[in-house]
Short mmCIF file of C-alpha atoms in Angstrom, two decimals:
data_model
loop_
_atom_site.label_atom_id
_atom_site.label_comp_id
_atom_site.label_asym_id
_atom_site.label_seq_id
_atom_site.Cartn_x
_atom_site.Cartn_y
_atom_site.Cartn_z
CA UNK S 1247 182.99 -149.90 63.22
CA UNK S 1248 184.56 -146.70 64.49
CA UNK S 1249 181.27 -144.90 62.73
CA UNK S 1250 179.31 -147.25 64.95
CA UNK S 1251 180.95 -146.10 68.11
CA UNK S 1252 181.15 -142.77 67.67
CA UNK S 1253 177.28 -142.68 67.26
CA UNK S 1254 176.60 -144.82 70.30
CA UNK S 1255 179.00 -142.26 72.17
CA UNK S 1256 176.88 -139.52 70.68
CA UNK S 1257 173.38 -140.80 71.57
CA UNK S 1258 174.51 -141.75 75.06
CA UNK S 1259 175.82 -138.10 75.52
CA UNK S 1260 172.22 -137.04 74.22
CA UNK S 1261 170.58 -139.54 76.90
CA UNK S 1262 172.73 -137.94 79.51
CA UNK S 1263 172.24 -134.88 78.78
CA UNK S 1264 168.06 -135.41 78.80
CA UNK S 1265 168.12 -137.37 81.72
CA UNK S 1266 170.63 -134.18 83.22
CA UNK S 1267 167.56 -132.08 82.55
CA UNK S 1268 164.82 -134.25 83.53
CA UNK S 1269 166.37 -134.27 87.04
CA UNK S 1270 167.11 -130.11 86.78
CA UNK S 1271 163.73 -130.07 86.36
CA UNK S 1272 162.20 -131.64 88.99
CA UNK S 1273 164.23 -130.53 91.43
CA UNK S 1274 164.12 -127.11 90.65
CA UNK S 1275 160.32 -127.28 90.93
CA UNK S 1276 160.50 -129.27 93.91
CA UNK S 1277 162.73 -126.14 95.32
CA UNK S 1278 159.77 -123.76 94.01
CA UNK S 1279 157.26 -125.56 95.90
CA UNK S 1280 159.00 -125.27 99.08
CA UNK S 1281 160.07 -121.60 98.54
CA UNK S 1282 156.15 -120.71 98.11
CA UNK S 1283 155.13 -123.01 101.03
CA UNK S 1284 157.56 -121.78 103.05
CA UNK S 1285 156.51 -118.26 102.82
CA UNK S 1286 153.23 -119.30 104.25
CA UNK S 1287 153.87 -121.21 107.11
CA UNK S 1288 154.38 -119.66 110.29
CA UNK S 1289 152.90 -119.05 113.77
CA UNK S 1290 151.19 -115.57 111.68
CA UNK S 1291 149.07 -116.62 109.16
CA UNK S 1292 149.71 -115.50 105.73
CA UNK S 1293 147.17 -115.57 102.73
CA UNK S 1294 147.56 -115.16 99.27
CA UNK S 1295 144.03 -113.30 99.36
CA UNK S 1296 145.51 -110.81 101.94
CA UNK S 1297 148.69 -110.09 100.38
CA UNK S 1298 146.66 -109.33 97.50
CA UNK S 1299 144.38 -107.08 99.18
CA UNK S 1300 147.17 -105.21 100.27
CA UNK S 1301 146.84 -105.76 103.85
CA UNK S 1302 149.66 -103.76 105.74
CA UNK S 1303 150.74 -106.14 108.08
CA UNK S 1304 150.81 -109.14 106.11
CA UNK S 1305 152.83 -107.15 103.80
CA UNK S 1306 154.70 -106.25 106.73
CA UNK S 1307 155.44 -110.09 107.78
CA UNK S 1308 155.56 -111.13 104.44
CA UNK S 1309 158.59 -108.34 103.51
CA UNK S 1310 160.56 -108.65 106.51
CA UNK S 1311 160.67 -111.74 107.62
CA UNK S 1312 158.70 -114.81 105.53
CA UNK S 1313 160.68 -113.27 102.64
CA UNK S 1314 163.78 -113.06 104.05
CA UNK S 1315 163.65 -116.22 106.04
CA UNK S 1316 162.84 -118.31 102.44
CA UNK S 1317 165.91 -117.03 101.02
CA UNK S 1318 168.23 -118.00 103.64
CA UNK S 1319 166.93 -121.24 102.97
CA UNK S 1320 167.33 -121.09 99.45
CA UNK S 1321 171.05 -119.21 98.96
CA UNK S 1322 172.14 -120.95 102.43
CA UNK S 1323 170.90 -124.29 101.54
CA UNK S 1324 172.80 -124.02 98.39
CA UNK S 1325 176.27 -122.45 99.66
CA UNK S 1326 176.45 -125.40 102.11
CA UNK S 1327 175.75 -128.21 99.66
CA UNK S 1328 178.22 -126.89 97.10
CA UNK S 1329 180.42 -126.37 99.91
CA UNK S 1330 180.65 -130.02 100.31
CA UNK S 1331 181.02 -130.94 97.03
CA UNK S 1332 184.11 -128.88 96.69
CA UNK S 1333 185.31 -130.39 100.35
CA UNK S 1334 184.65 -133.99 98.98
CA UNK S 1335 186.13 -133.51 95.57
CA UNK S 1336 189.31 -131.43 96.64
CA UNK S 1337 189.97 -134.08 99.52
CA UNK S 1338 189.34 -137.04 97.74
CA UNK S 1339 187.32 -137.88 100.62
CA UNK S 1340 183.03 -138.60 100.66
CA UNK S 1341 183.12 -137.88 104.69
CA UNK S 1342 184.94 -134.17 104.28
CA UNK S 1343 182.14 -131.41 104.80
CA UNK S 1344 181.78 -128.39 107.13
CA UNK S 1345 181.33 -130.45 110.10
CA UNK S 1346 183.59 -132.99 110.12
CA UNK S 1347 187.22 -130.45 108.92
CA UNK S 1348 186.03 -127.75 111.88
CA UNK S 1349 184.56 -125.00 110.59
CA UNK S 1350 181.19 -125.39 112.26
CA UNK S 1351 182.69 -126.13 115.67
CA UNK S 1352 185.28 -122.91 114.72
CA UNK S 1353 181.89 -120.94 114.26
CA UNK S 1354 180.59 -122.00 117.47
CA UNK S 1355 183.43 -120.73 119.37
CA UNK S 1356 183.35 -117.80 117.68
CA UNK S 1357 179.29 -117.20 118.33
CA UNK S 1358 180.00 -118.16 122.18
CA UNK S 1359 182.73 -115.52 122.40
CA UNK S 1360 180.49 -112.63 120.42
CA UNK S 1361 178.12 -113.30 123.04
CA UNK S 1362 180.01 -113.00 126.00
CA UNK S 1363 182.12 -110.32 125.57
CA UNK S 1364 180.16 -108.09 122.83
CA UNK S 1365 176.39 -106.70 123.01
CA UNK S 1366 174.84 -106.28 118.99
CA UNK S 1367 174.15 -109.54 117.14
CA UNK S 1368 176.06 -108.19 114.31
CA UNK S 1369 179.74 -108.93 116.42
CA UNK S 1370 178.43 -112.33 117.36
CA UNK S 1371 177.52 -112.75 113.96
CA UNK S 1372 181.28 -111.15 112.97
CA UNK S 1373 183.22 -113.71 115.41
CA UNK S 1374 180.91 -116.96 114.25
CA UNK S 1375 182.58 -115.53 110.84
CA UNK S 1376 185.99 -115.18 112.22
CA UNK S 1377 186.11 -118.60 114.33
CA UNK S 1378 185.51 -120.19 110.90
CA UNK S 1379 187.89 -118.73 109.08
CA UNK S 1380 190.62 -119.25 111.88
CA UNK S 1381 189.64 -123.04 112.22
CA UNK S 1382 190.24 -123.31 108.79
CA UNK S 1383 193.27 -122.12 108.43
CA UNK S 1384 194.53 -124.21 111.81
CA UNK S 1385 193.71 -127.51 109.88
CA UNK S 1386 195.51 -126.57 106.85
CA UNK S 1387 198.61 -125.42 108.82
CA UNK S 1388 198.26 -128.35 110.99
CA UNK S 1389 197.72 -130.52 108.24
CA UNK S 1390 201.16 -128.86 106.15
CA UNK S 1391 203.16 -130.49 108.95
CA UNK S 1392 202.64 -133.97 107.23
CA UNK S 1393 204.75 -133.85 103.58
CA UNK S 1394 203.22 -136.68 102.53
CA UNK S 1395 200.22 -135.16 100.73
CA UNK S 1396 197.84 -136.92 102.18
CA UNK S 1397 194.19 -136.04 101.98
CA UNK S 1398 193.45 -138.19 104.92
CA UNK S 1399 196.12 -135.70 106.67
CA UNK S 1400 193.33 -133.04 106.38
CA UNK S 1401 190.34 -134.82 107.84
CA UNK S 1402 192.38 -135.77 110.57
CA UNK S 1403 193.65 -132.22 111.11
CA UNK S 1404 189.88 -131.12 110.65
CA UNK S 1405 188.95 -133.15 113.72
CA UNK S 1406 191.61 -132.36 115.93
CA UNK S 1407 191.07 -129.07 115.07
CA UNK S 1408 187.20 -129.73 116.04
CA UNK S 1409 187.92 -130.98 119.25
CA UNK S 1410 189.72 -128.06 120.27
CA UNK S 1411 187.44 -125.45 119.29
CA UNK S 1412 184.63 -127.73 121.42
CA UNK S 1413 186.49 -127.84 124.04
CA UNK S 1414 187.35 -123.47 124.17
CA UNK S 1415 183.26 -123.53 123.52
CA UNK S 1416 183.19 -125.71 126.71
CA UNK S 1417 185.31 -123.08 129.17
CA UNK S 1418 183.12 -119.93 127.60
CA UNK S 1419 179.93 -122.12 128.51
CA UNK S 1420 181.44 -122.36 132.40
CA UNK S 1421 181.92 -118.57 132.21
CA UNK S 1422 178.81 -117.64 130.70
CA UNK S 1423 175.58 -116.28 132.83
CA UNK S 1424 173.47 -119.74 132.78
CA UNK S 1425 170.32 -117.57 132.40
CA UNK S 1426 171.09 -115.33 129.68
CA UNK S 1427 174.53 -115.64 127.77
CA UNK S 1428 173.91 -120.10 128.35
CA UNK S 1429 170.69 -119.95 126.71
CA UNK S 1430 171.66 -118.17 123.82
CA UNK S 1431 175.30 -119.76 123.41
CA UNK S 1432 173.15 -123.21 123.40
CA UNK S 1433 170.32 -121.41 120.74
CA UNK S 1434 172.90 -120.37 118.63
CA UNK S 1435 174.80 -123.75 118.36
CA UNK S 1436 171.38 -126.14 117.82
CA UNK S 1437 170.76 -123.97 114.66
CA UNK S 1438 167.72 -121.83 113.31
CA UNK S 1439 166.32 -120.12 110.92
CA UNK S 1440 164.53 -117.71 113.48
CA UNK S 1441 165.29 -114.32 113.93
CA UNK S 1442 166.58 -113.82 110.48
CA UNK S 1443 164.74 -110.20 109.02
CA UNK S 1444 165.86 -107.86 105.93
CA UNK S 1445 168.29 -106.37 108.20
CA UNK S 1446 170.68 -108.99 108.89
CA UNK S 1447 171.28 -111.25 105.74
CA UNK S 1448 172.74 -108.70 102.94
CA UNK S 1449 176.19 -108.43 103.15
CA UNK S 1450 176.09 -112.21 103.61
CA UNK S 1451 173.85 -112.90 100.69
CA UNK S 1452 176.20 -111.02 98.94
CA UNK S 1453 179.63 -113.01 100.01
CA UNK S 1454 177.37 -116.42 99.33
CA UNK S 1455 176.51 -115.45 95.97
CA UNK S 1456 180.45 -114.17 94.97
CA UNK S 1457 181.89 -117.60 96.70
CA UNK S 1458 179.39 -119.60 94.65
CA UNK S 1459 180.45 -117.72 91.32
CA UNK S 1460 184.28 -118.11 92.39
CA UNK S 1461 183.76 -122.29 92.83
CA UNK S 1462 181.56 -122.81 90.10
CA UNK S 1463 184.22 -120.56 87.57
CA UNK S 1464 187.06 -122.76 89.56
CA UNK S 1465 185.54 -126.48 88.76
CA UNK S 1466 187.37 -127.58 86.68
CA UNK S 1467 190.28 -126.59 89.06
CA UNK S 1468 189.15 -128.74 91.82
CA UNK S 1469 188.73 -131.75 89.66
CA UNK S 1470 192.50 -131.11 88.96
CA UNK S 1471 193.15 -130.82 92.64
CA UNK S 1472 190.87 -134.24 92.94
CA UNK S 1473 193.71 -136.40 90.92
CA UNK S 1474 197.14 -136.96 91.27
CA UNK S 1475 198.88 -133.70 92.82
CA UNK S 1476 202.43 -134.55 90.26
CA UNK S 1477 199.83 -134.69 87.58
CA UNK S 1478 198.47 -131.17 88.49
CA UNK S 1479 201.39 -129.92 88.87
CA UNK S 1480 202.50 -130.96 84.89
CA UNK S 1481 199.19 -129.27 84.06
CA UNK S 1482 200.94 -126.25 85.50
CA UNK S 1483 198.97 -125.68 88.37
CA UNK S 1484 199.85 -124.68 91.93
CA UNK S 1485 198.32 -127.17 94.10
CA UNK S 1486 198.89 -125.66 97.21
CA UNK S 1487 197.72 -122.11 96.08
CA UNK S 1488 194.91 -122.54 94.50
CA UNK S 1489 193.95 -125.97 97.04
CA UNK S 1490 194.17 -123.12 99.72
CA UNK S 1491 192.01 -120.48 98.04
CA UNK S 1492 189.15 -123.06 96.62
CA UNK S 1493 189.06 -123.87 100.42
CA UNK S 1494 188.79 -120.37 101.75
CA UNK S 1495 186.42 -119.58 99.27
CA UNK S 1496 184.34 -122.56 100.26
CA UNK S 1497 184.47 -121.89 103.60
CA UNK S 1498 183.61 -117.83 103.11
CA UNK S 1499 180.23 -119.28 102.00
CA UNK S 1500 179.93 -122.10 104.85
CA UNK S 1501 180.37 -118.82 107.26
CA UNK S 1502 178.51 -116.85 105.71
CA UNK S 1503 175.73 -118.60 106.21
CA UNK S 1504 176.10 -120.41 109.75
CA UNK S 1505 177.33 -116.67 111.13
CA UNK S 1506 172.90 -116.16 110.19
CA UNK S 1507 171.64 -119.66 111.38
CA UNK S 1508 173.39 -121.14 113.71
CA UNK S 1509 174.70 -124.46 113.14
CA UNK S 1510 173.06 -126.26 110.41
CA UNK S 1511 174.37 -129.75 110.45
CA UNK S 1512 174.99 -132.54 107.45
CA UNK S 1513 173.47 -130.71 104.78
CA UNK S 1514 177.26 -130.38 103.43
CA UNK S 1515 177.68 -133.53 103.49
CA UNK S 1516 174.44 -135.21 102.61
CA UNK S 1517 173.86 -133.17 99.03
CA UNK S 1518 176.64 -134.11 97.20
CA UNK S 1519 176.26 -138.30 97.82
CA UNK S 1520 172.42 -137.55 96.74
CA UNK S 1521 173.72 -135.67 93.81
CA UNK S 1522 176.35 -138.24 92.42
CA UNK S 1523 174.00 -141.14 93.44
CA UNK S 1524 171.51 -139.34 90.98
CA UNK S 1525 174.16 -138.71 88.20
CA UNK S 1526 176.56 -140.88 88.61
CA UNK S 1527 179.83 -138.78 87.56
CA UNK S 1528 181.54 -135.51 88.88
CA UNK S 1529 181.14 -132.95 86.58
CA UNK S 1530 179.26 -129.31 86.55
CA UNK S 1531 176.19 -130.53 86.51
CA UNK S 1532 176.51 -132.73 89.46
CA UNK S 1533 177.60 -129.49 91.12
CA UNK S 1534 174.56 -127.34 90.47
CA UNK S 1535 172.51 -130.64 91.55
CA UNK S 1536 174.03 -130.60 95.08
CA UNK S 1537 173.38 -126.97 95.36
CA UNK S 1538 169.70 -127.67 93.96
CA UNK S 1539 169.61 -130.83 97.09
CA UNK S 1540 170.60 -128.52 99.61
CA UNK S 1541 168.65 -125.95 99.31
CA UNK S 1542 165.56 -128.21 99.17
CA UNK S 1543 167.09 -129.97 102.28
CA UNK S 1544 167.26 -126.76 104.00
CA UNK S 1545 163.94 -125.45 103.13
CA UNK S 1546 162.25 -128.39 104.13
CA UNK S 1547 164.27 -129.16 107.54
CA UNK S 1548 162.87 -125.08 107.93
CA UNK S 1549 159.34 -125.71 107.33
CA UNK S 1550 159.24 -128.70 109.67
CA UNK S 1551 160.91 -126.97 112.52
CA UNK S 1552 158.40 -124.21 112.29
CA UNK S 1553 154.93 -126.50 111.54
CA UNK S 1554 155.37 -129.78 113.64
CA UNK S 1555 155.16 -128.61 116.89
CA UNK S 1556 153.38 -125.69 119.20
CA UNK S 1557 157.11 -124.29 119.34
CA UNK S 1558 159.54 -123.78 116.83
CA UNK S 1559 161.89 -126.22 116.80
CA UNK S 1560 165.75 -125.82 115.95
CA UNK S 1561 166.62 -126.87 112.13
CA UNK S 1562 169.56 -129.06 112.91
CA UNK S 1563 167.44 -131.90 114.66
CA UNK S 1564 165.50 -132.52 111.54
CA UNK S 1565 169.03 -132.19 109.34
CA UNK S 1566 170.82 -134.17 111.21
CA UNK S 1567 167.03 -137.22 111.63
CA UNK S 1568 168.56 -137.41 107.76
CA UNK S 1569 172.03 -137.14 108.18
CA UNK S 1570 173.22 -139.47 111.21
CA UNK S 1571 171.95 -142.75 109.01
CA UNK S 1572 173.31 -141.41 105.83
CA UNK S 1573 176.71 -141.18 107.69
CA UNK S 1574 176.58 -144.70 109.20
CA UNK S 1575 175.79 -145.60 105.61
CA UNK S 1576 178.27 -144.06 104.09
CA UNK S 1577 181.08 -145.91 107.02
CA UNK S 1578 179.44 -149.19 106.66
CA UNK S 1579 179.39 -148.93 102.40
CA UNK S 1580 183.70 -148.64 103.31
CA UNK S 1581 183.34 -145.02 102.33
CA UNK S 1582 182.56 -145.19 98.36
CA UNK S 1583 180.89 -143.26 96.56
CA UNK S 1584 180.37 -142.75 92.41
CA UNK S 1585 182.63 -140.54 91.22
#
């Protein structure tokens, strides 16, 4: 009997496993598809005959800002839907993502001030970094004041927390010149992938692709963090150290990428409900599939914003066409979600 069970455990392990890969697959060719159509679409036409040729300034386009632009897709797509998953999994929570605990309205702020009181794009981009961070770390000091534990405690300090930083992005939008510094304080917050050349999206390339390596070396941490916090603390863990850094880490990549784009909304927390729904548990693999979702997500909210209309349109409005009925979804299914 015990024979018997052990070999339906193993073939249902095998199953998982091939089904795991089956869906690996197509999404990762899905993602290639989007990567190479993305580098073609634009208001300057791009040919694969050209590029071939070696035509100068389609190389020119191509290099500096196709290129560029399709990676930002792909790494940012990717930070922000592993972002969530670590949000949702450390909180215990399916609504916790970059939007809803502050750190996109922190970033916001933190845009509006770089461009009111400093010139270069790199300090705007440098105080969208810093308003993250600092919203962060307001909701988890805000959220210490309960002892209760409560994961709940952190969502709630995430949107008080978000309602403050909208409403310092409200006074800098009184103060700011409505023709110039308005216009680009609005830009900024609706979210784009325009603009974004070779010269702007290293160093935070870089910091996307550490963070990622940090959470996914740290999983198994955050599942700990995801139970009971007295049984994580007989595994010998220190919830409250290593809670904090999983979060900072987290949100290093969510800033990293929205101190580039803009705001990019609901990715984080779309990806990881499509990537449970798919596998139905929480484990690593589930993580790289949420990454996998998001940059696909982001890719194609890119190409639409770019192809549907005379004018570019910002990224967020085709993010969010997705995301605002998966989140009245998600409230009207009472919040679950497989786990």
């Amino acid at each position: 009997m015990r024979h018997s069970t052990d070999l339906a455990i193993a073939q249902s392990q095998r199953s998982n496993k091939r089904y795991n890969l089956i869906l690996f697959l197509i999404g990762g060719v899905l993602l290639c598809a989007l990567f190479c159509l993305s580098l073609f679409i634009g208001k300057y036409p791009l040919t694969l005959e050209k590029l071939l040729a070696g035509d100068e300034m389609q190389w020119k386009v191509f290099k500096t800002l196709r290129l560029t632009r399709a990676l930002v897709g792909l790494f940012g797509g990717f930070a922000l839907g592993i972002a969530g998953y670590v949000f949702q999994t450390v909180f215990r929570n399916p609504l916790a993502s970059p939007d809803i605990i502050g750190i996109a309205s922190g970033a916001s702020a933190g845009a509006a001030f770089g461009i009111l009181f400093f010139a270069s794009s790199l300090m705007v981009t440098v105080s969208a970094f810093g308003g993250a961070f600092l919203a962060v770390i307001f909701t988890l000091l805000l959220a210490s004041i309960d002892k209760t534990g409560k994961n709940s405690t952190v969502i709630l300090s995430g949107i008080a927390v978000h309602a403050f930083a909208q409403t310092i992005l409200m006074c800098l939008k009184l103060i700011a010149d409505p023709e110039k510094e308005l216009a680009s304080i609005e830009y900024w917050i609706m979210g784009s992938l325009n603009g974004i050349n070779s010269h702007s999206i290293g160093m935070n390339i870089i910091l996307i692709v550490i963070s990622m390596i940090i959470l996914f070396v740290l999983h198994r941490t955050s599942l700990i963090l995801a139970s009971d916090e007295g049984e994580a603390k007989m595994l010998g863990l220190n919830v409250n150290r290593a809670r904090l850094f999983i979060l900072l880490t987290a949100t290093v990549a969510v800033a990293s990428v929205v101190s580039m784009t803009g705001l990019i909304s609901f990715i984080g927390l779309v990806a990881p409900h499509v990537a449970k729904k798919l596998i139905r548990n929480n484990n690593l693999s589930t993580m790289v599939l949420c990454g996998i979702t998001g940059s696909c997500l982001l890719e194609a909210a890119d190409i639409f914003a770019r192809s549907i209309a005379a004018t570019e349109l910002p990224v967020s409005i085709f993010t969010s066409i997705i995301g605002v009925p998966f989140l009245v979804f998600i409230i009207f299914r009472g919040g679950k979600t497989h786990e």
